Amino acid sequence: EIPIPCVKIKDKPVYSWRGMHLDVSRHFFPKEFIKKYIDIIAMHKMNIFHWHLTDDNGWRIEIKKYPKLTDICAWRVNRESEPWNERTPPRKGEKATYGGYYTQEDIKEIVKYAEDRFVEIIPEIEMPGHSSEIFAAYPEYSCTGKKTYVKPGGYWPNSDIFCAGNDKTFDFIEDILSEVIQLFPSKYIHIGGDEADKTQWKKCKKCQTRIKKLHLKDENELQSYFIKRIEKFVISKNKKLIGWDEILEGGLAPEATVMSWRGMHGGIAAAKKNHDVIMCPGTYCYFDHYQADPEFQPIAIGGFLTLKKVYSFDPTPKSLNDEEKKHILGAQGNVWTEYIPNPKKVEYMAVPRMCALAEVLWSDKKNRNWNSFIKRMDTHYKRLRNHNINFCKGSYKVDIIPEYDSIKKSMFVTLNSEIYKAKIYFTTDSTNPNIDSEIYKKPIKINKSTIIKACIFEENKLKEKVSEKKLIFHKAIGGKIKYLVKYNDKYPGKGITNPIDGFKGSDNYRDGYWQGYKGDDMDLIIDLGEITPVKYISASFFQRQKSWIFFPLYVEYSFSDDGKIFNNKKTIKNNIPLKKEGYLIKDFTANVDKIKTRYICIKAKNINKCPG
Ligand code: ACM
Ligand code: ZN
């Protein structure tokens, strides 16, 4: 018996599109797992399942008119033991045995299953690129007409492409879409449209004839022609077309909905043109990326997207006006499966990041709170365990955060992680923490230069790399900064106090400790609070030529008692070539011979123009 208190819940979601995607081409997942995936979606009050049914590595949906799509295009040679991007092509006479597909009966069963749980399924049929598997059976619809094979692994550039100059291509696609539309009650059909390599279109006589005949400018406009023609057909069947943001190139089809994945720009451009948009930028929504330090994680495709980052997502760009904002239907998490060969790993990659996304899409921004979320997740993990859902507990990285307490006039360091109530072990004597080290309870007071090391152990096991930060205890700690020129908002480092907080950036310029200026000079004044003896002053700068990050031409220091008249100017020139490669850090240091000063002005001259 479980007593449940009587409550009345009145609630509604902020966004109507609360989606999860699954790629079943790179790896095939059985019908029973698709149902479980839908259960997990429904459990989190998400309502869209975007089913990526076709791609270069296998066709997964039965089409009665073209049986070879499943007899041939659903199967590849088994190269599962080889790295994804180094898989060897089929040997002569070798049978393609790895893969699978869903029959139309399977699809009907799954659609009904989803409907019963208020989940809408959006099928995706890829075109004009990511379609090479089709040409293993129906090469006549490609530009080259050459028979291909279903790729057992990475395929890049994916140059095999539907011939846009051949009307029979469109008949073929329309036949397929007719059967797909019959099976899925959703008003949307997703036609892919991403990453189409257009090399073959440039060489194809038929495609070039089409370009000339229709006075198209280039292959981008040919793609636009392709998508518009398909949209006309889709609309004739009372459906709406969705495509990845590449469908903007060469001109958007009149009523298309855009799925923005290469950042938010595509979605913003589409909303400004009065088109509906679904946001799934890689930086917040690609759940095939690593969610914690790769050294402690099973192999993934790359990238880095923590639970906390997903939770911080705002699908509606500030740059849109109120009318344009209405076009943002919502967002979705994408699960591409190059490195995800089985259902357990799908769950591991999707959960709990989808829990975070579910809350982003349901709750008002003002009601979202990370600390409350991870506390509730602690209970939710038990639910997930009970449902036998394999999840990742997220990143165990410990963040070492400096904070100056202006009342206590002391420097403190806070230790934090994404894990709720984690036991954080730390040291301040530069040794590595172990399970006998001190456990973090409250901010650590620091009164001299100190190396802080921290990590988490669970059941005596180190959960992630030891975090380490050196705090340099200097005279400007606790001071105030006045920016005469503000740093670029895109590169704030740790914010206003970044230059004097005692922490230096590492040779990873994305570590969050570097502040950046784009074209502007750095120009700021530090107030030490009272007249203070100073022996030397030093500021560190970073150069990474390949990423267009450069040292300043020179750094100039000057000093003042009143904050108005500055004297004792010291200029330190850069002596390292701007074209020198690597991840370079240079300290621009000036000895000032026991000056007494309250205000220090630092100017750093921007090179203004990247060297050619
Ligand atoms: C995509 O990730 N290629 C849409
Ligand atoms: Zn062609």
mmCIF file with all atom_site columns, N, CA and C in Angstrom, residues 448-508:
data_model
loop_
_atom_site.group_PDB
_atom_site.id
_atom_site.type_symbol
_atom_site.label_atom_id
_atom_site.label_alt_id
_atom_site.label_comp_id
_atom_site.label_asym_id
_atom_site.label_entity_id
_atom_site.label_seq_id
_atom_site.pdbx_PDB_ins_code
_atom_site.Cartn_x
_atom_site.Cartn_y
_atom_site.Cartn_z
_atom_site.occupancy
_atom_site.B_iso_or_equiv
_atom_site.pdbx_formal_charge
_atom_site.auth_seq_id
_atom_site.auth_comp_id
_atom_site.auth_asym_id
_atom_site.auth_atom_id
_atom_site.pdbx_PDB_model_num
ATOM 1   N N  . LYS A 1 448 ? 47.498 32.180 0.837   1.00 0.00 ? 448 LYS A N  1
ATOM 2   C CA . LYS A 1 448 ? 48.797 32.218 0.156   1.00 0.00 ? 448 LYS A CA 1
ATOM 3   C C  . LYS A 1 448 ? 48.664 31.464 -1.176  1.00 0.00 ? 448 LYS A C  1
ATOM 4   N N  . SER A 1 449 ? 49.619 31.620 -2.050  1.00 0.00 ? 449 SER A N  1
ATOM 5   C CA . SER A 1 449 ? 49.535 30.898 -3.324  1.00 0.00 ? 449 SER A CA 1
ATOM 6   C C  . SER A 1 449 ? 49.447 29.401 -3.052  1.00 0.00 ? 449 SER A C  1
ATOM 7   N N  . THR A 1 450 ? 48.480 28.759 -3.671  1.00 0.00 ? 450 THR A N  1
ATOM 8   C CA . THR A 1 450 ? 48.144 27.378 -3.294  1.00 0.00 ? 450 THR A CA 1
ATOM 9   C C  . THR A 1 450 ? 47.754 26.569 -4.521  1.00 0.00 ? 450 THR A C  1
ATOM 10  N N  . ILE A 1 451 ? 48.168 25.305 -4.539  1.00 0.00 ? 451 ILE A N  1
ATOM 11  C CA . ILE A 1 451 ? 47.670 24.391 -5.583  1.00 0.00 ? 451 ILE A CA 1
ATOM 12  C C  . ILE A 1 451 ? 46.533 23.581 -4.975  1.00 0.00 ? 451 ILE A C  1
ATOM 13  N N  . ILE A 1 452 ? 45.354 23.690 -5.584  1.00 0.00 ? 452 ILE A N  1
ATOM 14  C CA . ILE A 1 452 ? 44.192 22.961 -5.075  1.00 0.00 ? 452 ILE A CA 1
ATOM 15  C C  . ILE A 1 452 ? 43.932 21.793 -6.013  1.00 0.00 ? 452 ILE A C  1
ATOM 16  N N  . LYS A 1 453 ? 43.779 20.607 -5.439  1.00 0.00 ? 453 LYS A N  1
ATOM 17  C CA . LYS A 1 453 ? 43.452 19.428 -6.246  1.00 0.00 ? 453 LYS A CA 1
ATOM 18  C C  . LYS A 1 453 ? 42.203 18.791 -5.672  1.00 0.00 ? 453 LYS A C  1
ATOM 19  N N  . ALA A 1 454 ? 41.291 18.371 -6.541  1.00 0.00 ? 454 ALA A N  1
ATOM 20  C CA . ALA A 1 454 ? 40.022 17.823 -6.049  1.00 0.00 ? 454 ALA A CA 1
ATOM 21  C C  . ALA A 1 454 ? 39.484 16.777 -7.014  1.00 0.00 ? 454 ALA A C  1
ATOM 22  N N  . CYS A 1 455 ? 38.770 15.799 -6.444  1.00 0.00 ? 455 CYS A N  1
ATOM 23  C CA . CYS A 1 455 ? 38.165 14.751 -7.278  1.00 0.00 ? 455 CYS A CA 1
ATOM 24  C C  . CYS A 1 455 ? 37.090 14.033 -6.480  1.00 0.00 ? 455 CYS A C  1
ATOM 25  N N  . ILE A 1 456 ? 36.405 13.118 -7.158  1.00 0.00 ? 456 ILE A N  1
ATOM 26  C CA . ILE A 1 456 ? 35.336 12.350 -6.502  1.00 0.00 ? 456 ILE A CA 1
ATOM 27  C C  . ILE A 1 456 ? 35.695 10.867 -6.562  1.00 0.00 ? 456 ILE A C  1
ATOM 28  N N  . PHE A 1 457 ? 35.535 10.199 -5.423  1.00 0.00 ? 457 PHE A N  1
ATOM 29  C CA . PHE A 1 457 ? 35.639 8.734  -5.390  1.00 0.00 ? 457 PHE A CA 1
ATOM 30  C C  . PHE A 1 457 ? 34.260 8.174  -5.056  1.00 0.00 ? 457 PHE A C  1
ATOM 31  N N  . GLU A 1 458 ? 33.901 7.089  -5.719  1.00 0.00 ? 458 GLU A N  1
ATOM 32  C CA . GLU A 1 458 ? 32.707 6.341  -5.317  1.00 0.00 ? 458 GLU A CA 1
ATOM 33  C C  . GLU A 1 458 ? 33.139 4.893  -5.171  1.00 0.00 ? 458 GLU A C  1
ATOM 34  N N  . GLU A 1 459 ? 32.797 4.294  -4.066  1.00 0.00 ? 459 GLU A N  1
ATOM 35  C CA . GLU A 1 459 ? 33.226 2.916  -3.767  1.00 0.00 ? 459 GLU A CA 1
ATOM 36  C C  . GLU A 1 459 ? 34.726 2.750  -4.032  1.00 0.00 ? 459 GLU A C  1
ATOM 37  N N  . ASN A 1 460 ? 35.502 3.701  -3.517  1.00 0.00 ? 460 ASN A N  1
ATOM 38  C CA . ASN A 1 460 ? 36.960 3.680  -3.619  1.00 0.00 ? 460 ASN A CA 1
ATOM 39  C C  . ASN A 1 460 ? 37.499 3.852  -5.036  1.00 0.00 ? 460 ASN A C  1
ATOM 40  N N  . LYS A 1 461 ? 36.606 4.166  -5.966  1.00 0.00 ? 461 LYS A N  1
ATOM 41  C CA . LYS A 1 461 ? 37.055 4.285  -7.350  1.00 0.00 ? 461 LYS A CA 1
ATOM 42  C C  . LYS A 1 461 ? 37.055 5.754  -7.772  1.00 0.00 ? 461 LYS A C  1
ATOM 43  N N  . LEU A 1 462 ? 38.172 6.175  -8.345  1.00 0.00 ? 462 LEU A N  1
ATOM 44  C CA . LEU A 1 462 ? 38.262 7.536  -8.874  1.00 0.00 ? 462 LEU A CA 1
ATOM 45  C C  . LEU A 1 462 ? 37.299 7.655  -10.053 1.00 0.00 ? 462 LEU A C  1
ATOM 46  N N  . LYS A 1 463 ? 36.397 8.636  -10.004 1.00 0.00 ? 463 LYS A N  1
ATOM 47  C CA . LYS A 1 463 ? 35.343 8.713  -11.017 1.00 0.00 ? 463 LYS A CA 1
ATOM 48  C C  . LYS A 1 463 ? 35.719 9.570  -12.221 1.00 0.00 ? 463 LYS A C  1
ATOM 49  N N  . GLU A 1 464 ? 36.641 10.480 -12.048 1.00 0.00 ? 464 GLU A N  1
ATOM 50  C CA . GLU A 1 464 ? 37.088 11.289 -13.179 1.00 0.00 ? 464 GLU A CA 1
ATOM 51  C C  . GLU A 1 464 ? 38.425 11.911 -12.818 1.00 0.00 ? 464 GLU A C  1
ATOM 52  N N  . LYS A 1 465 ? 39.120 12.416 -13.829 1.00 0.00 ? 465 LYS A N  1
ATOM 53  C CA . LYS A 1 465 ? 40.449 13.001 -13.617 1.00 0.00 ? 465 LYS A CA 1
ATOM 54  C C  . LYS A 1 465 ? 40.457 13.994 -12.455 1.00 0.00 ? 465 LYS A C  1
ATOM 55  N N  . VAL A 1 466 ? 41.570 14.049 -11.735 1.00 0.00 ? 466 VAL A N  1
ATOM 56  C CA . VAL A 1 466 ? 41.707 15.018 -10.644 1.00 0.00 ? 466 VAL A CA 1
ATOM 57  C C  . VAL A 1 466 ? 41.736 16.429 -11.246 1.00 0.00 ? 466 VAL A C  1
ATOM 58  N N  . SER A 1 467 ? 40.877 17.299 -10.731 1.00 0.00 ? 467 SER A N  1
ATOM 59  C CA . SER A 1 467 ? 40.915 18.706 -11.162 1.00 0.00 ? 467 SER A CA 1
ATOM 60  C C  . SER A 1 467 ? 42.001 19.414 -10.379 1.00 0.00 ? 467 SER A C  1
ATOM 61  N N  . GLU A 1 468 ? 42.641 20.352 -11.036 1.00 0.00 ? 468 GLU A N  1
ATOM 62  C CA . GLU A 1 468 ? 43.765 21.003 -10.383 1.00 0.00 ? 468 GLU A CA 1
ATOM 63  C C  . GLU A 1 468 ? 43.795 22.464 -10.786 1.00 0.00 ? 468 GLU A C  1
ATOM 64  N N  . LYS A 1 469 ? 43.976 23.317 -9.822  1.00 0.00 ? 469 LYS A N  1
ATOM 65  C CA . LYS A 1 469 ? 44.072 24.733 -10.133 1.00 0.00 ? 469 LYS A CA 1
ATOM 66  C C  . LYS A 1 469 ? 45.047 25.390 -9.181  1.00 0.00 ? 469 LYS A C  1
ATOM 67  N N  . LYS A 1 470 ? 45.904 26.240 -9.745  1.00 0.00 ? 470 LYS A N  1
ATOM 68  C CA . LYS A 1 470 ? 46.828 26.975 -8.891  1.00 0.00 ? 470 LYS A CA 1
ATOM 69  C C  . LYS A 1 470 ? 46.257 28.365 -8.647  1.00 0.00 ? 470 LYS A C  1
ATOM 70  N N  . LEU A 1 471 ? 46.120 28.716 -7.382  1.00 0.00 ? 471 LEU A N  1
ATOM 71  C CA . LEU A 1 471 ? 45.694 30.070 -7.062  1.00 0.00 ? 471 LEU A CA 1
ATOM 72  C C  . LEU A 1 471 ? 46.933 30.896 -6.748  1.00 0.00 ? 471 LEU A C  1
ATOM 73  N N  . ILE A 1 472 ? 47.095 31.967 -7.512  1.00 0.00 ? 472 ILE A N  1
ATOM 74  C CA . ILE A 1 472 ? 48.250 32.848 -7.283  1.00 0.00 ? 472 ILE A CA 1
ATOM 75  C C  . ILE A 1 472 ? 47.773 33.985 -6.389  1.00 0.00 ? 472 ILE A C  1
ATOM 76  N N  . PHE A 1 473 ? 48.315 34.003 -5.205  1.00 0.00 ? 473 PHE A N  1
ATOM 77  C CA . PHE A 1 473 ? 47.861 34.995 -4.230  1.00 0.00 ? 473 PHE A CA 1
ATOM 78  C C  . PHE A 1 473 ? 48.631 36.299 -4.468  1.00 0.00 ? 473 PHE A C  1
ATOM 79  N N  . HIS A 1 474 ? 47.957 37.305 -4.996  1.00 0.00 ? 474 HIS A N  1
ATOM 80  C CA . HIS A 1 474 ? 48.642 38.560 -5.344  1.00 0.00 ? 474 HIS A CA 1
ATOM 81  C C  . HIS A 1 474 ? 47.898 39.744 -4.729  1.00 0.00 ? 474 HIS A C  1
ATOM 82  N N  . LYS A 1 475 ? 48.476 40.927 -4.902  1.00 0.00 ? 475 LYS A N  1
ATOM 83  C CA . LYS A 1 475 ? 47.958 42.095 -4.178  1.00 0.00 ? 475 LYS A CA 1
ATOM 84  C C  . LYS A 1 475 ? 46.663 42.665 -4.752  1.00 0.00 ? 475 LYS A C  1
ATOM 85  N N  . ALA A 1 476 ? 46.303 42.276 -5.954  1.00 0.00 ? 476 ALA A N  1
ATOM 86  C CA . ALA A 1 476 ? 45.063 42.813 -6.542  1.00 0.00 ? 476 ALA A CA 1
ATOM 87  C C  . ALA A 1 476 ? 43.847 41.947 -6.223  1.00 0.00 ? 476 ALA A C  1
ATOM 88  N N  . ILE A 1 477 ? 44.064 40.795 -5.550  1.00 0.00 ? 477 ILE A N  1
ATOM 89  C CA . ILE A 1 477 ? 42.912 39.954 -5.184  1.00 0.00 ? 477 ILE A CA 1
ATOM 90  C C  . ILE A 1 477 ? 41.985 40.753 -4.278  1.00 0.00 ? 477 ILE A C  1
ATOM 91  N N  . GLY A 1 478 ? 40.712 40.739 -4.619  1.00 0.00 ? 478 GLY A N  1
ATOM 92  C CA . GLY A 1 478 ? 39.758 41.520 -3.833  1.00 0.00 ? 478 GLY A CA 1
ATOM 93  C C  . GLY A 1 478 ? 39.634 42.953 -4.303  1.00 0.00 ? 478 GLY A C  1
ATOM 94  N N  . GLY A 1 479 ? 40.472 43.331 -5.296  1.00 0.00 ? 479 GLY A N  1
ATOM 95  C CA . GLY A 1 479 ? 40.389 44.683 -5.835  1.00 0.00 ? 479 GLY A CA 1
ATOM 96  C C  . GLY A 1 479 ? 39.164 44.848 -6.734  1.00 0.00 ? 479 GLY A C  1
ATOM 97  N N  . LYS A 1 480 ? 39.044 46.054 -7.278  1.00 0.00 ? 480 LYS A N  1
ATOM 98  C CA . LYS A 1 480 ? 37.919 46.328 -8.186  1.00 0.00 ? 480 LYS A CA 1
ATOM 99  C C  . LYS A 1 480 ? 38.474 46.641 -9.572  1.00 0.00 ? 480 LYS A C  1
ATOM 100 N N  . ILE A 1 481 ? 37.676 46.318 -10.587 1.00 0.00 ? 481 ILE A N  1
ATOM 101 C CA . ILE A 1 481 ? 38.128 46.598 -11.957 1.00 0.00 ? 481 ILE A CA 1
ATOM 102 C C  . ILE A 1 481 ? 37.136 47.534 -12.637 1.00 0.00 ? 481 ILE A C  1
ATOM 103 N N  . LYS A 1 482 ? 37.685 48.554 -13.279 1.00 0.00 ? 482 LYS A N  1
ATOM 104 C CA . LYS A 1 482 ? 36.843 49.399 -14.129 1.00 0.00 ? 482 LYS A CA 1
ATOM 105 C C  . LYS A 1 482 ? 37.311 49.178 -15.564 1.00 0.00 ? 482 LYS A C  1
ATOM 106 N N  . TYR A 1 483 ? 36.387 48.724 -16.408 1.00 0.00 ? 483 TYR A N  1
ATOM 107 C CA . TYR A 1 483 ? 36.747 48.490 -17.809 1.00 0.00 ? 483 TYR A CA 1
ATOM 108 C C  . TYR A 1 483 ? 36.511 49.766 -18.605 1.00 0.00 ? 483 TYR A C  1
ATOM 109 N N  . LEU A 1 484 ? 37.572 50.322 -19.177 1.00 0.00 ? 484 LEU A N  1
ATOM 110 C CA . LEU A 1 484 ? 37.389 51.452 -20.094 1.00 0.00 ? 484 LEU A CA 1
ATOM 111 C C  . LEU A 1 484 ? 36.921 50.913 -21.446 1.00 0.00 ? 484 LEU A C  1
ATOM 112 N N  . VAL A 1 485 ? 37.357 49.689 -21.763 1.00 0.00 ? 485 VAL A N  1
ATOM 113 C CA . VAL A 1 485 ? 36.836 48.950 -22.925 1.00 0.00 ? 485 VAL A CA 1
ATOM 114 C C  . VAL A 1 485 ? 36.457 47.570 -22.403 1.00 0.00 ? 485 VAL A C  1
ATOM 115 N N  . LYS A 1 486 ? 35.212 47.162 -22.672 1.00 0.00 ? 486 LYS A N  1
ATOM 116 C CA . LYS A 1 486 ? 34.808 45.870 -22.116 1.00 0.00 ? 486 LYS A CA 1
ATOM 117 C C  . LYS A 1 486 ? 35.292 44.723 -22.996 1.00 0.00 ? 486 LYS A C  1
ATOM 118 N N  . TYR A 1 487 ? 35.575 43.605 -22.370 1.00 0.00 ? 487 TYR A N  1
ATOM 119 C CA . TYR A 1 487 ? 35.929 42.394 -23.115 1.00 0.00 ? 487 TYR A CA 1
ATOM 120 C C  . TYR A 1 487 ? 34.755 41.987 -23.992 1.00 0.00 ? 487 TYR A C  1
ATOM 121 N N  . ASN A 1 488 ? 35.035 41.155 -24.985 1.00 0.00 ? 488 ASN A N  1
ATOM 122 C CA . ASN A 1 488 ? 33.977 40.706 -25.883 1.00 0.00 ? 488 ASN A CA 1
ATOM 123 C C  . ASN A 1 488 ? 33.034 39.756 -25.131 1.00 0.00 ? 488 ASN A C  1
ATOM 124 N N  . ASP A 1 489 ? 31.729 39.994 -25.276 1.00 0.00 ? 489 ASP A N  1
ATOM 125 C CA . ASP A 1 489 ? 30.741 39.200 -24.519 1.00 0.00 ? 489 ASP A CA 1
ATOM 126 C C  . ASP A 1 489 ? 30.805 37.704 -24.828 1.00 0.00 ? 489 ASP A C  1
ATOM 127 N N  . LYS A 1 490 ? 31.348 37.384 -25.985 1.00 0.00 ? 490 LYS A N  1
ATOM 128 C CA . LYS A 1 490 ? 31.462 35.962 -26.342 1.00 0.00 ? 490 LYS A CA 1
ATOM 129 C C  . LYS A 1 490 ? 32.591 35.281 -25.566 1.00 0.00 ? 490 LYS A C  1
ATOM 130 N N  . TYR A 1 491 ? 33.530 36.087 -25.077 1.00 0.00 ? 491 TYR A N  1
ATOM 131 C CA . TYR A 1 491 ? 34.696 35.511 -24.396 1.00 0.00 ? 491 TYR A CA 1
ATOM 132 C C  . TYR A 1 491 ? 34.887 36.159 -23.027 1.00 0.00 ? 491 TYR A C  1
ATOM 133 N N  . PRO A 1 492 ? 33.947 35.935 -22.113 1.00 0.00 ? 492 PRO A N  1
ATOM 134 C CA . PRO A 1 492 ? 33.991 36.663 -20.836 1.00 0.00 ? 492 PRO A CA 1
ATOM 135 C C  . PRO A 1 492 ? 34.922 36.047 -19.801 1.00 0.00 ? 492 PRO A C  1
ATOM 136 N N  . GLY A 1 493 ? 35.487 34.860 -20.064 1.00 0.00 ? 493 GLY A N  1
ATOM 137 C CA . GLY A 1 493 ? 36.245 34.176 -19.015 1.00 0.00 ? 493 GLY A CA 1
ATOM 138 C C  . GLY A 1 493 ? 35.320 33.967 -17.827 1.00 0.00 ? 493 GLY A C  1
ATOM 139 N N  . LYS A 1 494 ? 35.793 34.264 -16.624 1.00 0.00 ? 494 LYS A N  1
ATOM 140 C CA . LYS A 1 494 ? 34.934 34.108 -15.444 1.00 0.00 ? 494 LYS A CA 1
ATOM 141 C C  . LYS A 1 494 ? 34.200 35.409 -15.114 1.00 0.00 ? 494 LYS A C  1
ATOM 142 N N  . GLY A 1 495 ? 34.210 36.359 -16.042 1.00 0.00 ? 495 GLY A N  1
ATOM 143 C CA . GLY A 1 495 ? 33.455 37.599 -15.826 1.00 0.00 ? 495 GLY A CA 1
ATOM 144 C C  . GLY A 1 495 ? 34.339 38.739 -15.359 1.00 0.00 ? 495 GLY A C  1
ATOM 145 N N  . ILE A 1 496 ? 33.681 39.720 -14.722 1.00 0.00 ? 496 ILE A N  1
ATOM 146 C CA . ILE A 1 496 ? 34.325 41.004 -14.402 1.00 0.00 ? 496 ILE A CA 1
ATOM 147 C C  . ILE A 1 496 ? 35.680 40.831 -13.702 1.00 0.00 ? 496 ILE A C  1
ATOM 148 N N  . THR A 1 497 ? 35.726 39.985 -12.675 1.00 0.00 ? 497 THR A N  1
ATOM 149 C CA . THR A 1 497 ? 36.952 39.923 -11.878 1.00 0.00 ? 497 THR A CA 1
ATOM 150 C C  . THR A 1 497 ? 37.998 38.966 -12.461 1.00 0.00 ? 497 THR A C  1
ATOM 151 N N  . ASN A 1 498 ? 37.704 38.417 -13.642 1.00 0.00 ? 498 ASN A N  1
ATOM 152 C CA . ASN A 1 498 ? 38.584 37.412 -14.243 1.00 0.00 ? 498 ASN A CA 1
ATOM 153 C C  . ASN A 1 498 ? 40.086 37.764 -14.214 1.00 0.00 ? 498 ASN A C  1
ATOM 154 N N  . PRO A 1 499 ? 40.457 39.024 -14.550 1.00 0.00 ? 499 PRO A N  1
ATOM 155 C CA . PRO A 1 499 ? 41.909 39.303 -14.615 1.00 0.00 ? 499 PRO A CA 1
ATOM 156 C C  . PRO A 1 499 ? 42.613 39.258 -13.259 1.00 0.00 ? 499 PRO A C  1
ATOM 157 N N  . ILE A 1 500 ? 41.868 39.357 -12.150 1.00 0.00 ? 500 ILE A N  1
ATOM 158 C CA . ILE A 1 500 ? 42.564 39.436 -10.851 1.00 0.00 ? 500 ILE A CA 1
ATOM 159 C C  . ILE A 1 500 ? 42.108 38.348 -9.874  1.00 0.00 ? 500 ILE A C  1
ATOM 160 N N  . ASP A 1 501 ? 41.363 37.336 -10.363 1.00 0.00 ? 501 ASP A N  1
ATOM 161 C CA . ASP A 1 501 ? 40.786 36.369 -9.418  1.00 0.00 ? 501 ASP A CA 1
ATOM 162 C C  . ASP A 1 501 ? 41.803 35.343 -8.898  1.00 0.00 ? 501 ASP A C  1
ATOM 163 N N  . GLY A 1 502 ? 43.040 35.430 -9.369  1.00 0.00 ? 502 GLY A N  1
ATOM 164 C CA . GLY A 1 502 ? 44.076 34.539 -8.844  1.00 0.00 ? 502 GLY A CA 1
ATOM 165 C C  . GLY A 1 502 ? 44.266 33.281 -9.669  1.00 0.00 ? 502 GLY A C  1
ATOM 166 N N  . PHE A 1 503 ? 43.407 33.079 -10.656 1.00 0.00 ? 503 PHE A N  1
ATOM 167 C CA . PHE A 1 503 ? 43.510 31.880 -11.487 1.00 0.00 ? 503 PHE A CA 1
ATOM 168 C C  . PHE A 1 503 ? 43.987 32.238 -12.877 1.00 0.00 ? 503 PHE A C  1
ATOM 169 N N  . LYS A 1 504 ? 44.953 31.467 -13.392 1.00 0.00 ? 504 LYS A N  1
ATOM 170 C CA . LYS A 1 504 ? 45.432 31.694 -14.746 1.00 0.00 ? 504 LYS A CA 1
ATOM 171 C C  . LYS A 1 504 ? 44.784 30.699 -15.697 1.00 0.00 ? 504 LYS A C  1
ATOM 172 N N  . GLY A 1 505 ? 44.655 31.114 -16.957 1.00 0.00 ? 505 GLY A N  1
ATOM 173 C CA . GLY A 1 505 ? 44.148 30.197 -17.968 1.00 0.00 ? 505 GLY A CA 1
ATOM 174 C C  . GLY A 1 505 ? 45.211 29.159 -18.305 1.00 0.00 ? 505 GLY A C  1
ATOM 175 N N  . SER A 1 506 ? 44.764 28.024 -18.815 1.00 0.00 ? 506 SER A N  1
ATOM 176 C CA . SER A 1 506 ? 45.688 26.962 -19.200 1.00 0.00 ? 506 SER A CA 1
ATOM 177 C C  . SER A 1 506 ? 45.966 27.060 -20.699 1.00 0.00 ? 506 SER A C  1
ATOM 178 N N  . ASP A 1 507 ? 46.690 26.081 -21.241 1.00 0.00 ? 507 ASP A N  1
ATOM 179 C CA . ASP A 1 507 ? 46.925 26.131 -22.688 1.00 0.00 ? 507 ASP A CA 1
ATOM 180 C C  . ASP A 1 507 ? 45.718 25.622 -23.490 1.00 0.00 ? 507 ASP A C  1
ATOM 181 N N  . ASN A 1 508 ? 44.619 25.302 -22.790 1.00 0.00 ? 508 ASN A N  1
ATOM 182 C CA . ASN A 1 508 ? 43.358 25.066 -23.476 1.00 0.00 ? 508 ASN A CA 1
ATOM 183 C C  . ASN A 1 508 ? 42.568 26.374 -23.394 1.00 0.00 ? 508 ASN A C  1
#
